[in-house]
GROMACS .gro file of C-alpha atoms in nm:
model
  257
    1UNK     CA    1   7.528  13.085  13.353
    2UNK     CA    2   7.745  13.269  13.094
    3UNK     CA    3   7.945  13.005  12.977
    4UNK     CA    4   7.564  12.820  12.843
    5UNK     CA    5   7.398  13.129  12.700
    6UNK     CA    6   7.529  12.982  12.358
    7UNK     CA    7   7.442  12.618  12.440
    8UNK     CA    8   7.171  12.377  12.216
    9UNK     CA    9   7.234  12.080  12.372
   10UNK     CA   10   6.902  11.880  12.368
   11UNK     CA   11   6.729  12.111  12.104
   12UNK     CA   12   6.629  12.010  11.782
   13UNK     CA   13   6.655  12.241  11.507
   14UNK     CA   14   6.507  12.182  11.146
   15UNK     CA   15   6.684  12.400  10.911
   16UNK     CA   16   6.551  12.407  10.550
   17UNK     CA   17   6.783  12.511  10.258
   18UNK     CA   18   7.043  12.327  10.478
   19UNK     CA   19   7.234  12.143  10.192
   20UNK     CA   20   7.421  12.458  10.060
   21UNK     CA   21   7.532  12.841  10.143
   22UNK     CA   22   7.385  12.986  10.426
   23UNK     CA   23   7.133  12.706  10.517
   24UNK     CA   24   7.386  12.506  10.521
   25UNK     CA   25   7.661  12.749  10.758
   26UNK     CA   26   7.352  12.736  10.984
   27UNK     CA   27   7.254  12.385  10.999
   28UNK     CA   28   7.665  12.365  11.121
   29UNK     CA   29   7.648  12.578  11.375
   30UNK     CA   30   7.350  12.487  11.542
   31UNK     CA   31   7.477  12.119  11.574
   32UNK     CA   32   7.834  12.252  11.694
   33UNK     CA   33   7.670  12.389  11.977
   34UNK     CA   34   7.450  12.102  12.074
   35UNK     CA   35   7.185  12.085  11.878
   36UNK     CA   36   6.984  11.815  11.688
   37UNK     CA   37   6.984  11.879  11.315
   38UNK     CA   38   6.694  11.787  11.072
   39UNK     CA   39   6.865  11.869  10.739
   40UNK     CA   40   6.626  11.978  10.481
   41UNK     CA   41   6.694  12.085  10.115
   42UNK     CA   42   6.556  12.013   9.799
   43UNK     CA   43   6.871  11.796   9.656
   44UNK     CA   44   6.868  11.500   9.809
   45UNK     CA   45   7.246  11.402   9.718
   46UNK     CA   46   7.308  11.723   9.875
   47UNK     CA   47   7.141  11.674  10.177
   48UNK     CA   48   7.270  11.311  10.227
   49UNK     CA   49   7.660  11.432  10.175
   50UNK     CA   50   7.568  11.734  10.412
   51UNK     CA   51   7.465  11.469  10.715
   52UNK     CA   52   7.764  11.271  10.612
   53UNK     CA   53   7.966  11.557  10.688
   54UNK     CA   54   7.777  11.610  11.007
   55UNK     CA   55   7.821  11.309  11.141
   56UNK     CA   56   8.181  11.314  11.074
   57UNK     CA   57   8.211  11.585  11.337
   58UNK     CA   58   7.986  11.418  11.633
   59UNK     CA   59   7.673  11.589  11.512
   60UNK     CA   60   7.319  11.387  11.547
   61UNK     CA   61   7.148  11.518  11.274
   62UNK     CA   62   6.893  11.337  10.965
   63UNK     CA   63   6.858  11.450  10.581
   64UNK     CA   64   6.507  11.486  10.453
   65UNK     CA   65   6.474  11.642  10.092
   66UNK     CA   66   6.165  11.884  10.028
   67UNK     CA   67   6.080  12.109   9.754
   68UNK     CA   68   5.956  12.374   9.998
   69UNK     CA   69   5.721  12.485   9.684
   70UNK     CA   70   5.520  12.138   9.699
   71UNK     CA   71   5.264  12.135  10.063
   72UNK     CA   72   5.253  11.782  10.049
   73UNK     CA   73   5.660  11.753  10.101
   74UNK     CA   74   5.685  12.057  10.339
   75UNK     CA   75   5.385  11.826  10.529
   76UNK     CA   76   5.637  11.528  10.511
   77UNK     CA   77   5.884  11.717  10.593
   78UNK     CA   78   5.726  11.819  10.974
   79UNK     CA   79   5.573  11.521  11.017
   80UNK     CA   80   5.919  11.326  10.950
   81UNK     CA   81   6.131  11.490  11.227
   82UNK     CA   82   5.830  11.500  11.473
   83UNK     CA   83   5.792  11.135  11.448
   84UNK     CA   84   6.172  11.087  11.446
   85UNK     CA   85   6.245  11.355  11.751
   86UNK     CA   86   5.936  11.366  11.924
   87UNK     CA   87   6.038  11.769  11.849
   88UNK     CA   88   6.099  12.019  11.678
   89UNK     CA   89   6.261  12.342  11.914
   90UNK     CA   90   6.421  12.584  11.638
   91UNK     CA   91   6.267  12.652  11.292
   92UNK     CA   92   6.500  12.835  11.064
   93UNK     CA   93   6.317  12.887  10.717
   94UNK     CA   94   6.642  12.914  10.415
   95UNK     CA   95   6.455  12.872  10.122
   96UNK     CA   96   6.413  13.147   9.854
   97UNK     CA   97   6.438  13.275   9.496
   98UNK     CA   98   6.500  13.579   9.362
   99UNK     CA   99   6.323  13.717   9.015
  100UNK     CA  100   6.570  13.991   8.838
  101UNK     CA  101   6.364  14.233   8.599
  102UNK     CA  102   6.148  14.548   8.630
  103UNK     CA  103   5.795  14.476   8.834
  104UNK     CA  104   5.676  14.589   8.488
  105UNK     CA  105   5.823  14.272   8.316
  106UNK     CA  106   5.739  13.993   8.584
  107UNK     CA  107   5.399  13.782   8.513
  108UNK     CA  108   5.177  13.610   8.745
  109UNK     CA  109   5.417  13.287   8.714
  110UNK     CA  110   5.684  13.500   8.886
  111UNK     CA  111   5.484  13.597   9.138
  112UNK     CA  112   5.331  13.306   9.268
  113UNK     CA  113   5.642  13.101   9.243
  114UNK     CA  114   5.874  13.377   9.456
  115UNK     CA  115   5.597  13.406   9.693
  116UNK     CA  116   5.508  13.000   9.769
  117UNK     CA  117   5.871  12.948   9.794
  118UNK     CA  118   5.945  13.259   9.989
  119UNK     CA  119   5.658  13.290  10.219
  120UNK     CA  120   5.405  13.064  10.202
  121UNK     CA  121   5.653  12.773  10.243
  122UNK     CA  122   5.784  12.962  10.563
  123UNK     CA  123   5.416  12.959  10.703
  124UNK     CA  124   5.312  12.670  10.601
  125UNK     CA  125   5.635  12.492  10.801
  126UNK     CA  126   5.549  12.711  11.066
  127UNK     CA  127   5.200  12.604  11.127
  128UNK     CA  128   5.308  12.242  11.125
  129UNK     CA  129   5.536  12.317  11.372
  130UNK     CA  130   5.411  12.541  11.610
  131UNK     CA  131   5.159  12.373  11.778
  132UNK     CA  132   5.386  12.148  11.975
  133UNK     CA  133   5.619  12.428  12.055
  134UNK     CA  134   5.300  12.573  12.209
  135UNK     CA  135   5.269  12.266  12.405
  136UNK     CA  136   5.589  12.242  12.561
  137UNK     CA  137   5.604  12.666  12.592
  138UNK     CA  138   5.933  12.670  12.456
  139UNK     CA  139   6.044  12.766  12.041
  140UNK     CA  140   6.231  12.979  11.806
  141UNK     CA  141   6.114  13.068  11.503
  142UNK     CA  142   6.376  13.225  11.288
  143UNK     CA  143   6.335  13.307  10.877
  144UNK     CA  144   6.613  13.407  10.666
  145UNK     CA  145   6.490  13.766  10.498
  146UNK     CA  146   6.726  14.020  10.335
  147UNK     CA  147   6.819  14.389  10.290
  148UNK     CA  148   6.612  14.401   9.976
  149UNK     CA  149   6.331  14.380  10.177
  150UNK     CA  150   6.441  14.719  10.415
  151UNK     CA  151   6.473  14.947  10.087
  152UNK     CA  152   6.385  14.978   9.762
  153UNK     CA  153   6.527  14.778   9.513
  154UNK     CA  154   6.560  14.847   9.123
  155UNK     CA  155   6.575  14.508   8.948
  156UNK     CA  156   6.481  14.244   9.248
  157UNK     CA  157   6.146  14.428   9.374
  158UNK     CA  158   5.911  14.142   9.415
  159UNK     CA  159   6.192  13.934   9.609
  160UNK     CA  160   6.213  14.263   9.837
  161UNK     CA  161   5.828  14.233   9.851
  162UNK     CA  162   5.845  13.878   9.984
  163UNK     CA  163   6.137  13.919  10.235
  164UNK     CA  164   5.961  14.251  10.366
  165UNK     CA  165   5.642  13.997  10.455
  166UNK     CA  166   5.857  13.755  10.610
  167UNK     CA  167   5.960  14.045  10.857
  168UNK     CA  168   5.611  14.109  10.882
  169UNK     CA  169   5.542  13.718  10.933
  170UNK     CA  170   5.752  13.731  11.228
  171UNK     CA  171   5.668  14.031  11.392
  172UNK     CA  172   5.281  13.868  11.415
  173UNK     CA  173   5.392  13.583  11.501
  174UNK     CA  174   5.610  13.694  11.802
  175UNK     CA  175   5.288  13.900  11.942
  176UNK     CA  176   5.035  13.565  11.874
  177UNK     CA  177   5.280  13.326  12.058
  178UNK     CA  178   5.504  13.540  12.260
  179UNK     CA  179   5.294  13.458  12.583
  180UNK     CA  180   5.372  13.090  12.508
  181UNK     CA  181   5.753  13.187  12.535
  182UNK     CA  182   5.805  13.092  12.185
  183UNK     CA  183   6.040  13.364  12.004
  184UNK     CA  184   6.013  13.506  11.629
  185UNK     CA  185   6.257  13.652  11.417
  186UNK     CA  186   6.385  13.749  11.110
  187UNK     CA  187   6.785  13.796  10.974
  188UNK     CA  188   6.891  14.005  10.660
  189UNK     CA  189   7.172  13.953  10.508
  190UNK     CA  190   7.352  14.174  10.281
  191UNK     CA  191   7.589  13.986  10.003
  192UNK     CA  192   7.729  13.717  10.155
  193UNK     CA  193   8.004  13.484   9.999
  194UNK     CA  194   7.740  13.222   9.850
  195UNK     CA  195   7.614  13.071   9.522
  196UNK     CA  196   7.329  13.225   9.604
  197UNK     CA  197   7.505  13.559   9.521
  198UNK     CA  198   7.736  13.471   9.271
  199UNK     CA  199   7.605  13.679   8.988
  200UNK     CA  200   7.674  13.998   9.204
  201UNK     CA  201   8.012  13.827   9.316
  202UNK     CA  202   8.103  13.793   8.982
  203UNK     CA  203   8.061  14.164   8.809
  204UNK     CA  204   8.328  14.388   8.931
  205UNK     CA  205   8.133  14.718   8.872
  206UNK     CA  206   7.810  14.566   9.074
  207UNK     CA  207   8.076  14.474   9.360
  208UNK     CA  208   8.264  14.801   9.314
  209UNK     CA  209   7.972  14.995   9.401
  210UNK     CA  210   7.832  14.803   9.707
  211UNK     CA  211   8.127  14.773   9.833
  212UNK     CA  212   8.229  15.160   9.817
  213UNK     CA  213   7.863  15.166  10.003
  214UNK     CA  214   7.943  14.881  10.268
  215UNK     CA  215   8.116  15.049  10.515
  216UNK     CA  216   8.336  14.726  10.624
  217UNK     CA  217   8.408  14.725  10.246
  218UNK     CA  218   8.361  14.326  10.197
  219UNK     CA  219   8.129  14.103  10.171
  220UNK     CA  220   8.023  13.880  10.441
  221UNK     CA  221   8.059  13.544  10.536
  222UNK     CA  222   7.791  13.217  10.579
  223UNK     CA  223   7.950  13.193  10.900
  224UNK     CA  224   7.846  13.530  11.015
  225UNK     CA  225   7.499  13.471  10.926
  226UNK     CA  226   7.532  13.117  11.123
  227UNK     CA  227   7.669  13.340  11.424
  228UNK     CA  228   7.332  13.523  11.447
  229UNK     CA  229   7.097  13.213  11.408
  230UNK     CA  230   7.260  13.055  11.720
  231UNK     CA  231   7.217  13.384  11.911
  232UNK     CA  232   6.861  13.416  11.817
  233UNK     CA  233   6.795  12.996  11.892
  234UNK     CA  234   6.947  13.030  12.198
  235UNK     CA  235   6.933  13.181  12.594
  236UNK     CA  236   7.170  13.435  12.454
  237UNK     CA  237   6.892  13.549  12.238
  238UNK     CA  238   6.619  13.491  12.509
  239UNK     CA  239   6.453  13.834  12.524
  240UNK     CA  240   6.483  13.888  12.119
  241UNK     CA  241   6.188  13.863  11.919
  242UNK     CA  242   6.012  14.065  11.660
  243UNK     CA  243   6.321  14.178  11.570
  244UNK     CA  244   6.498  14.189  11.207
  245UNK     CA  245   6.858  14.215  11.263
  246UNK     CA  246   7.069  14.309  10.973
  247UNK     CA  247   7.382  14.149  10.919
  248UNK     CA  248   7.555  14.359  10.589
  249UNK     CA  249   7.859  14.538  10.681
  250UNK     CA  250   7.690  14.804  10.781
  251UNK     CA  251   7.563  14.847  10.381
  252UNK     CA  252   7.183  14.985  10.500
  253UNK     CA  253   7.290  15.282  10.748
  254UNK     CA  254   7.598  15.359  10.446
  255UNK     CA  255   7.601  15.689  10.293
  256UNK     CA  256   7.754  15.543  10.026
  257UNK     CA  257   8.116  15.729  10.091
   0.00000   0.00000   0.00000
């Protein structure tokens, strides 16, 4: 039993943000151990080179591209890999953008573009989807949140904001559908080695001073974040859900020494 508490073979697992950083880590592992992958991302280049790559290493897997801000593609987007699977088993939700400024500075533009792409896309997916995970009894639900959205934050508040309702989105979510065995969870990263975070990456004093307050003193690695997404998609991760689990060094619980 052991040896499969890791194992996705026969799942299918529709991964959006999939053609870069941790999206993309993700979309890897879950088709490394056995999964289907549905590889969703909003550069379709990207997304086609990404399933090239794929399939260069034995993994069955299809590229759609979606602007995750646009219903009508996130609609395509479901009804794509249902028709093309008959299923969808894992839904992990990538996608997000991050405002930098004072609350005092950002206008209603910011706010409804950080939370469409951020949340509503997440829900939106996710009531496409769940219905025939409640069907077969059987799904995991897993959306990509952050630290930001555990404490506060100085300059990226309303991306903290978002992320903190994704936690929330989950938590509901896992009490709804939890008697229909399907599973809901969130991960937060702390900086990991992506584009994504490149302009922390890049500014030695920003670095200096999270790292001093990450006790592992380094940043992290997509393929740590991948690590957890296969845990919570599979048996390993069977009695998980509702749960945010942190993955930052140990950055959150720092006293900064």
């Amino acid at each position: 039993m052991t040896s499969n508490l890791f194992d996705l073979t026969g799942k299918v697992a529709l991964v959006t943000g999939a053609s870069s950083g941790m999206g993309q880590a993700i979309a890897l592992a879950m088709g490394q151990h056995g999964a289907t992958v549905v590889v969703s991302g909003n550069d379709a280049a990207a997304c086609a080179a990404t399933v090239q790559d794929f399939a260069g290493q034995g993994i069955t897997t299809l590229a759609v591209s979606c602007d995750m801000g646009d219903p009508a593609q996130v609609q395509q987007l479901a009804d794509t890999a249902l028709a093309q699977f008959g299923r969808v088993d894992v839904l992990v939700s990538c996608v997000g953008v991050a405002p930098v400024g004072s609350v005092l500075d950002l206008d209603a533009n910011d706010f409804e573009r950080t939370m469409a792409l951020n949340l509503q896309s997440a829900m939106y997916l996710t009531k496409l989807l769940v219905p025939q995970m409640v069907a077969r009894q059987d799904g995991a639900l897993i959306y990509l949140a952050s630290i930001a959205g555990v404490r506060g934050n100085r300059s990226i508040g309303l991306y903290g904001v978002s992320k903190a309702a994704l936690m929330q989105l989950a938590r509901n979510l896992a009490v709804e559908f939890g008697p229909a065995n399907i599973r809901a969870n969130t991960i937060s990263p702390g900086v990991i080695e992506t584009a994504f975070a490149r302009p922390m990456l890049e500014s030695p004093e920003v670095m200096a001073k999270r790292l001093a307050a990450t006790p592992l003193r380094r940043v992290g690695q997509p393929e740590e974040v991948a690590g957890v997404a296969v845990l919570l998609a599979s048996q390993a991760g069977g009695f998980i859900t509702g749960q945010n689990l942190v993955v930052d060094g140990g950055t959150v619980i720092s006293d900064g020494n």
